[in-house]
Short mmCIF file of C-alpha atoms and ligand atoms in Angstrom, two decimals:
data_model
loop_
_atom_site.label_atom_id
_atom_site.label_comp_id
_atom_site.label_asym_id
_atom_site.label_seq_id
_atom_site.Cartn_x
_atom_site.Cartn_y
_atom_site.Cartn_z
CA UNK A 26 64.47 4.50 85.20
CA UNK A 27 66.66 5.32 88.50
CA UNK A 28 69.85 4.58 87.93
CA UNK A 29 70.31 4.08 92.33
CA UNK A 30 68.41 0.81 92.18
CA UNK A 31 69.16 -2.24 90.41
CA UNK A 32 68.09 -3.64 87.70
CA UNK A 33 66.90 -7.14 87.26
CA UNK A 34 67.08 -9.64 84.38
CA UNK A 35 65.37 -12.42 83.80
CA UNK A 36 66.31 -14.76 80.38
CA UNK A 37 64.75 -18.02 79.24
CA UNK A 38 65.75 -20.41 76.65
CA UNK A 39 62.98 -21.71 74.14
CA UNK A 40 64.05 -24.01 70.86
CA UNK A 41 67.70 -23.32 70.89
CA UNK A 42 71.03 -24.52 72.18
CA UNK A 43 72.07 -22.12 74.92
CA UNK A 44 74.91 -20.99 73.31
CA UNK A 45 73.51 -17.40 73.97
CA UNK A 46 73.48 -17.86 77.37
CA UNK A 47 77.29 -18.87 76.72
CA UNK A 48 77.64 -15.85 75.38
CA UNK A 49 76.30 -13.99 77.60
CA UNK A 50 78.48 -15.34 80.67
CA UNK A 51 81.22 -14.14 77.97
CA UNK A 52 81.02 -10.86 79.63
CA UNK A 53 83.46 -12.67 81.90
CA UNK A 54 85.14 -10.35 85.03
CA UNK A 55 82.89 -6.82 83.57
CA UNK A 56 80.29 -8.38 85.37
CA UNK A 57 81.41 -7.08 88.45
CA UNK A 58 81.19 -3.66 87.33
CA UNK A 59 77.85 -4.57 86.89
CA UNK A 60 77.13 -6.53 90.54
CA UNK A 61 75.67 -3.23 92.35
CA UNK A 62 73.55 -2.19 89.20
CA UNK A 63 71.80 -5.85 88.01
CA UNK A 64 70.24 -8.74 89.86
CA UNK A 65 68.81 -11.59 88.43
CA UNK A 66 65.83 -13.10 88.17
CA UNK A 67 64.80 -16.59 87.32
CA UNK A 68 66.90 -17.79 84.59
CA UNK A 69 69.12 -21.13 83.63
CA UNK A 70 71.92 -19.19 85.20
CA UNK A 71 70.89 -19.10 88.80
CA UNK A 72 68.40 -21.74 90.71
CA UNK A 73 65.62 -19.20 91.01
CA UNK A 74 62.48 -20.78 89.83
CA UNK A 75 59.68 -18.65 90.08
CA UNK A 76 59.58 -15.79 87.45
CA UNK A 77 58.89 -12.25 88.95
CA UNK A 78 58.19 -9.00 87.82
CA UNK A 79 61.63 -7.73 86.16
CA UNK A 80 63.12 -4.83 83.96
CA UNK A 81 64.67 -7.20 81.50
CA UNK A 82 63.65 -10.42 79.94
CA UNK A 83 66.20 -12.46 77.77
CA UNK A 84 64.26 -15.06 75.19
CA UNK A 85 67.11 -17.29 73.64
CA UNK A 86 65.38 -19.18 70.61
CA UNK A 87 62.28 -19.58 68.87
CA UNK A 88 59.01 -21.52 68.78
CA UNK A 89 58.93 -25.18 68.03
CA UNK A 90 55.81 -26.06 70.20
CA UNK A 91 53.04 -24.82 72.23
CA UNK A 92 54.94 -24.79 75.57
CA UNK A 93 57.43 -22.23 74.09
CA UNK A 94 54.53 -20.10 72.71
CA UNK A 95 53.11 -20.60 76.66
CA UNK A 96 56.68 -19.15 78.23
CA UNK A 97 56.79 -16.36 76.21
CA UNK A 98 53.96 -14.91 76.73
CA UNK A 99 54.17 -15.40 80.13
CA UNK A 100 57.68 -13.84 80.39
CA UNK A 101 56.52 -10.87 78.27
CA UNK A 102 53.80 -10.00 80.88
CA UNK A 103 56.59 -9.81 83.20
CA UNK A 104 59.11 -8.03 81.62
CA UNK A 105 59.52 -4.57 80.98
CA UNK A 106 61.99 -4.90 78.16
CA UNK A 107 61.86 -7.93 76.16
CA UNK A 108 64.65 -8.85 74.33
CA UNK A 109 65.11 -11.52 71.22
CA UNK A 110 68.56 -12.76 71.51
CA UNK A 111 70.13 -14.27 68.79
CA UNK A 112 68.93 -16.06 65.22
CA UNK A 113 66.88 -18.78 66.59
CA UNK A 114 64.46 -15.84 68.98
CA UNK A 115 64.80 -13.24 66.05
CA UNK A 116 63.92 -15.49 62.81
CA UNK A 117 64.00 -19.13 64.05
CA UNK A 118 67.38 -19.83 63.48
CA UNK A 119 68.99 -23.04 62.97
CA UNK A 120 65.55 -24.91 64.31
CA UNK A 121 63.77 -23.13 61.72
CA UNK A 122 66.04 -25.33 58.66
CA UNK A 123 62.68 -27.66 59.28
CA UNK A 124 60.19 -25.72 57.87
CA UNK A 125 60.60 -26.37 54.16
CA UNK A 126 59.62 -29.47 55.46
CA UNK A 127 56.08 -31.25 56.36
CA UNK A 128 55.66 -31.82 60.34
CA UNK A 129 54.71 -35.12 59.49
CA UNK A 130 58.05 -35.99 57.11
CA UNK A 131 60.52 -34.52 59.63
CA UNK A 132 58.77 -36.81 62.62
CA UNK A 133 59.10 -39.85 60.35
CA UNK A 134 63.00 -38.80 59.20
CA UNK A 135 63.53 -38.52 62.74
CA UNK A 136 62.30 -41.16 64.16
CA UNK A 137 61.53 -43.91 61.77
CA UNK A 138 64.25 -43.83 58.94
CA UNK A 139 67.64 -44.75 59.86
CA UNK A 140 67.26 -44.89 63.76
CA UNK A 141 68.92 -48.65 63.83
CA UNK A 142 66.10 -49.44 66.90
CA UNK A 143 64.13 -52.77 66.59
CA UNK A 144 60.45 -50.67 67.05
CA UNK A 145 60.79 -47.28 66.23
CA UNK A 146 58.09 -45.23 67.01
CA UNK A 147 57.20 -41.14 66.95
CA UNK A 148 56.56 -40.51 70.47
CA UNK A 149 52.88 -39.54 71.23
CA UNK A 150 53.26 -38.94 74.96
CA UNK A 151 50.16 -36.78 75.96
CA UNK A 152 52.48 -34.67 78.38
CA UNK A 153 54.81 -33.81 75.31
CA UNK A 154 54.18 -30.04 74.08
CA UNK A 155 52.64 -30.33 71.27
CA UNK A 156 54.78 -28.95 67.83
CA UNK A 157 53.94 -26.39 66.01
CA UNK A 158 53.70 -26.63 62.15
CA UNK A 159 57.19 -24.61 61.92
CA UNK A 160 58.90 -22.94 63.93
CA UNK A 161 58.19 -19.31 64.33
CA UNK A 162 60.61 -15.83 66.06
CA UNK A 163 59.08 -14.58 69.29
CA UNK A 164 58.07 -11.58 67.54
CA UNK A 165 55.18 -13.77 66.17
CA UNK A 166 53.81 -14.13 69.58
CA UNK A 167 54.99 -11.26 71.42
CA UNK A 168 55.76 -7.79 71.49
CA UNK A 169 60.03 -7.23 71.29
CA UNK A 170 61.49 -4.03 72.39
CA UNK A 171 65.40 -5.29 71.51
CA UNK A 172 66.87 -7.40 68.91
CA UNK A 173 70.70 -9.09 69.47
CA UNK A 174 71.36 -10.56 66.24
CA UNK A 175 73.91 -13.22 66.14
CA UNK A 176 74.21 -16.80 66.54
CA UNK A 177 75.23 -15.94 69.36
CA UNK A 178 75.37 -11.93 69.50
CA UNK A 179 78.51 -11.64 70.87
CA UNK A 180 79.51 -10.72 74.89
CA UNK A 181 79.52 -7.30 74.36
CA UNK A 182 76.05 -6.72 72.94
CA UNK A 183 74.89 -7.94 76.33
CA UNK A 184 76.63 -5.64 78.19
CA UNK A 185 76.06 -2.69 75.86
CA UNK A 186 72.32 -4.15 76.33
CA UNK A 187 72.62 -3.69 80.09
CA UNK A 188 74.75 -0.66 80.14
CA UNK A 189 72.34 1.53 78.09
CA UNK A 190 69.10 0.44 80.23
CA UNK A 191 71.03 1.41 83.28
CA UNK A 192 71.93 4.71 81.63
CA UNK A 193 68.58 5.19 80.69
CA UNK A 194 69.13 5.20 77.01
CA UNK A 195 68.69 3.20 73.62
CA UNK A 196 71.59 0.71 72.80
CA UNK A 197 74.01 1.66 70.67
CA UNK A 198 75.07 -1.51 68.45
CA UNK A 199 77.84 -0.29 66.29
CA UNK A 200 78.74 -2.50 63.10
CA UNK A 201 81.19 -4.53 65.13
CA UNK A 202 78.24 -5.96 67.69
CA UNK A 203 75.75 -6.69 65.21
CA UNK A 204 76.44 -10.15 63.91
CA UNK A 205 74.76 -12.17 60.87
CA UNK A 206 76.07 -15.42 61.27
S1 LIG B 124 71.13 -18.19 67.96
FE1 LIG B 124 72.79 -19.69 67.70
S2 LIG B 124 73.81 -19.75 69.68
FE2 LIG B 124 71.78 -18.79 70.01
S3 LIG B 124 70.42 -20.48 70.59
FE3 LIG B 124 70.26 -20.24 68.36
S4 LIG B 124 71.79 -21.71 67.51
FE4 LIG B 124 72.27 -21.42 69.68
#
């Protein structure tokens, strides 16, 4: 890859909280060592809506229903790189703590039990995606080229992230930027 062009990225957020992409904007004022080199794409970050071609795709979180199983597919046709970012993309994370339970027992838990509302119900909206079974990593659905671990990974595994592709070489994630919890 040329490193006199840009690069873009592109992230999305599946079943998580964000709190990668809070992570990311961690990177704080070395982003503008980074404003001639990277442009992004669509992503929560900016208001661009349409998803184009890019170099790097971002998937925070994992897959809870079909519409997540949709996105990333359709994201990893137009990314280059496609990176897992954080627990909930890489194993399923904290969304994942449902699947030692039945689909049916955590929609009743959720929605019946304990709600304090005179009709509860389990909503059954045709438009609603419909949930998977449990909730799966992206990897089950899509090729990944990158794995930040963390929950989140932490600023500077983004930026090493960017750095390296710009560099035109594989990330380096020393012991300090590969997190576990
Ligand atoms: S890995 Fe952690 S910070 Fe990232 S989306 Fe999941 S719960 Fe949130």
């Amino acid at each position: 890859m040329s490193d006199t062009r840009k690069i873009t990225v592109a992230t999305c957020s599946l079943a998580g909280c964000f709190g990668c992409h809070m992570s990311f904007l961690d990177i704080d004022e070395r982003i503008v060592a980074l404003v001639d080199k990277v442009s992004f794409g669509r992503t929560p970050l900016t208001d661009i809506h349409t998803l184009h071609a890019c170099d790097i795709g971002l998937v925070e979180g994992g897959l809870c229903n079909d519409e997540n199983v949709h996105v990333v597919r359709h994201f990893r046709q137009q990314c280059k790189i496609l990176v897992a970012v954080g627990a909930c993309a890489i194993n399923g994370g904290v969304p994942a703590m449902r699947n030692r339970y039945g689909l049916a027992e955590c929609l009743e838990e959720s929605y019946l039990y304990g709600v304090g509302v005179a009709d509860p119900q389990i909503p059954s909206d045709p438009e609603l995606p419909l949930l998977l079974n449990q909730v799966h990593p992206i990897q089950d659905a899509v090729k990944v080229d990158y794995f930040l671990t963390g929950c989140p990974p932490p600023a500077e595994a983004f930026l090493e992230l960017l750095t390296a592709v710009l560099e035109n070489r594989a990330p380096q994630m020393s012991y300090a930027l590969r997190h576990f919890d």
